[in-house]
C-alpha positions in Angstrom: -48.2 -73.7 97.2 -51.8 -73.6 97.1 -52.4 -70.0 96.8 -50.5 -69.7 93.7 -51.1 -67.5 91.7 -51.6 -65.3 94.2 -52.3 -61.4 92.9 -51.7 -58.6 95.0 -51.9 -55.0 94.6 -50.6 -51.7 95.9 -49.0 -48.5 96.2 -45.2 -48.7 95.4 -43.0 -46.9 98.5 -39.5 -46.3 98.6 -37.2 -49.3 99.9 -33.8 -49.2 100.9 -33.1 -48.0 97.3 -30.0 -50.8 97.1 -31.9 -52.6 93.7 -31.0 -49.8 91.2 -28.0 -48.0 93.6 -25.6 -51.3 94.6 -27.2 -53.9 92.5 -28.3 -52.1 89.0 -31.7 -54.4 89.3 -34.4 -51.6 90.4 -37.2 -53.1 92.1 -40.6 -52.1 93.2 -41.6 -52.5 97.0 -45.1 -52.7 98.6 -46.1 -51.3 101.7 -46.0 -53.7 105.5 -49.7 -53.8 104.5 -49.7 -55.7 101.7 -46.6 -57.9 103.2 -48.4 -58.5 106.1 -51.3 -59.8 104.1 -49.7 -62.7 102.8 -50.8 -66.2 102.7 -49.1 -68.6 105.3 -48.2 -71.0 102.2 -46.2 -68.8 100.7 -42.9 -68.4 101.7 -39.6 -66.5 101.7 -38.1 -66.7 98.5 -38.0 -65.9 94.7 -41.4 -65.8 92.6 -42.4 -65.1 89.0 -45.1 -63.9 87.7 -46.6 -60.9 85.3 -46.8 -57.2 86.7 -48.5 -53.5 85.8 -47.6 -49.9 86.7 -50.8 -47.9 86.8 -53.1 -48.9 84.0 -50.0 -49.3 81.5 -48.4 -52.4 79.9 -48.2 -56.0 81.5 -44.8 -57.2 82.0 -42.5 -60.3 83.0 -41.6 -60.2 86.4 -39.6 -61.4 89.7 -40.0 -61.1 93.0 -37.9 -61.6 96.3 -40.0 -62.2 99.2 -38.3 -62.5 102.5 -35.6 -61.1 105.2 -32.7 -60.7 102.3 -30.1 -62.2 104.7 -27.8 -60.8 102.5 -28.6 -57.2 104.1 -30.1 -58.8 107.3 -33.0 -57.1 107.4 -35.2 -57.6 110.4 -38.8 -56.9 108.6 -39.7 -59.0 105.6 -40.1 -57.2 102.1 -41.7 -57.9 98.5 -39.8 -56.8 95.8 -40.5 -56.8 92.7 -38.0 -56.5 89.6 -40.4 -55.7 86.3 -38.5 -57.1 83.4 -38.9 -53.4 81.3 -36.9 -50.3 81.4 -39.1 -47.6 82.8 -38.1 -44.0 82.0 -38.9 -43.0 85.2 -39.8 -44.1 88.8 -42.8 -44.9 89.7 -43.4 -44.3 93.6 -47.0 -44.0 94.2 -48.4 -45.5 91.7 -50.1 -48.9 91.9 -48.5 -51.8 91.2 -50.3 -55.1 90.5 -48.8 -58.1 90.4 -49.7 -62.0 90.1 -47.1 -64.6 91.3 -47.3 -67.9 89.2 -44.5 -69.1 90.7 -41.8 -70.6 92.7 -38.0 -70.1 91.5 -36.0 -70.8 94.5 -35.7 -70.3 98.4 -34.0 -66.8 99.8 -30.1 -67.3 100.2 -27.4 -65.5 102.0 -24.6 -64.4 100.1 -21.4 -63.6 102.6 -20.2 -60.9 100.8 -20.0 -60.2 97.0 -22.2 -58.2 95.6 -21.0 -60.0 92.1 -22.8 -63.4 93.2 -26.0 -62.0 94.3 -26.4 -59.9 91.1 -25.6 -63.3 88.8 -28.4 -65.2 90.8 -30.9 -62.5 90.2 -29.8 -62.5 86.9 -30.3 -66.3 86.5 -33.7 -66.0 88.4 -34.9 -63.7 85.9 -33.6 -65.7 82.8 -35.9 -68.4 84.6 -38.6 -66.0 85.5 -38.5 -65.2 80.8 -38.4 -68.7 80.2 -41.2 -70.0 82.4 -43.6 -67.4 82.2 -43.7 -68.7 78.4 -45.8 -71.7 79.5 -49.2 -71.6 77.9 -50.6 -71.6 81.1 -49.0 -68.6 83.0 -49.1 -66.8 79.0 -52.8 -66.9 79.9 -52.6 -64.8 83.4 -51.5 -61.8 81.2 -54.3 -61.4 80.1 -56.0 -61.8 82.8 -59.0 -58.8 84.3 -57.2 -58.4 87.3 -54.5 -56.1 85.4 -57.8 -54.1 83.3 -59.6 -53.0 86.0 -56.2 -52.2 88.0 -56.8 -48.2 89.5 -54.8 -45.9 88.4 -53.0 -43.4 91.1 -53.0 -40.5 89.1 -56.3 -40.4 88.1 -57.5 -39.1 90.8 -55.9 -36.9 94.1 -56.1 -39.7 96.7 -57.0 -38.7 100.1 -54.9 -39.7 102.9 -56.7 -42.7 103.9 -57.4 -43.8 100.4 -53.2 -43.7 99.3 -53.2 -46.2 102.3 -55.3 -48.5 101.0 -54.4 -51.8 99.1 -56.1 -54.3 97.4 -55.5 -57.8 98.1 -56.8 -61.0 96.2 -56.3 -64.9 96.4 -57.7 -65.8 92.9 -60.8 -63.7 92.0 
């Protein structure tokens, strides 16, 4: 995929709210707007990559891209599981993320619950283990996350919470 890594911004909304409720794996989602925005190259499936909250910490993360046959939705998502306990939710903040890479395609699991959570689980095991690599190590770092806006800093006005930053490299 030629667009990886791809980094992406924007405000986190409310999902289904199955991550945390059925599957114990909370995840962040971004708005049709910056789903919509994707690059053609990149496909349904799972990603890793880093990810920020605001202007706080850079973390491990994964995300699912796609329909999630499992729950057959009919729009396609981003979610992202950030590999850190939070204390709290963070709808409306801004979450920036950059996808590195490419774990697996989306798959439909018939019914338990039990297999889809142990895939997750082994994505993000990969997710720990890849984003070691020197040369995703290095995207930590990277200025995309420092000069990341921070939600709260200011009262957004209705067109501005709207708004989303999108970027294919910098």
């Amino acid at each position: 995929m030629k667009s990886l890594p791809y980094f992406c911004r924007g405000e986190v909304i409310r999902g289904f709210g199955r991550g945390s409720k059925e599957l114990g794996i909370p995840t962040a989602n971004f708005p049709d707007s910056v789903v919509d925005n994707l690059p053609a190259d990149i496909s349904t499936g799972i990603y890793y990559g880093w990810a920020c909250v605001g202007n706080g910490d850079v973390y491990k993360m994964v995300m699912s891209i796609g329909w999630n046959p499992y729950y057959k939705n009919t729009k396609k998502s981003m979610e992202t599981h950030v590999i850190h306990t939070f204390k709290e939710d963070f709808y409306g903040e801004i979450l920036s993320v950059v996808m590195v890479g490419y774990i697996r395609p989306e798959r439909s699991y018939d019914s338990l619950v039990e297999a889809l959570i142990t895939a997750i689980n082994n994505d993000i095991e990969e997710a720990k283990a890849k984003l070691e690599l020197p040369e995703h190590l290095k995207l930590r770092k990277d200025n995309f996350f420092t000069s990341a806006p921070s939600s709260s800093s200011a009262a957004p006005s209705p067109a501005a919470s709207t708004s989303q930053t999108i970027m294919n490299g910098h």
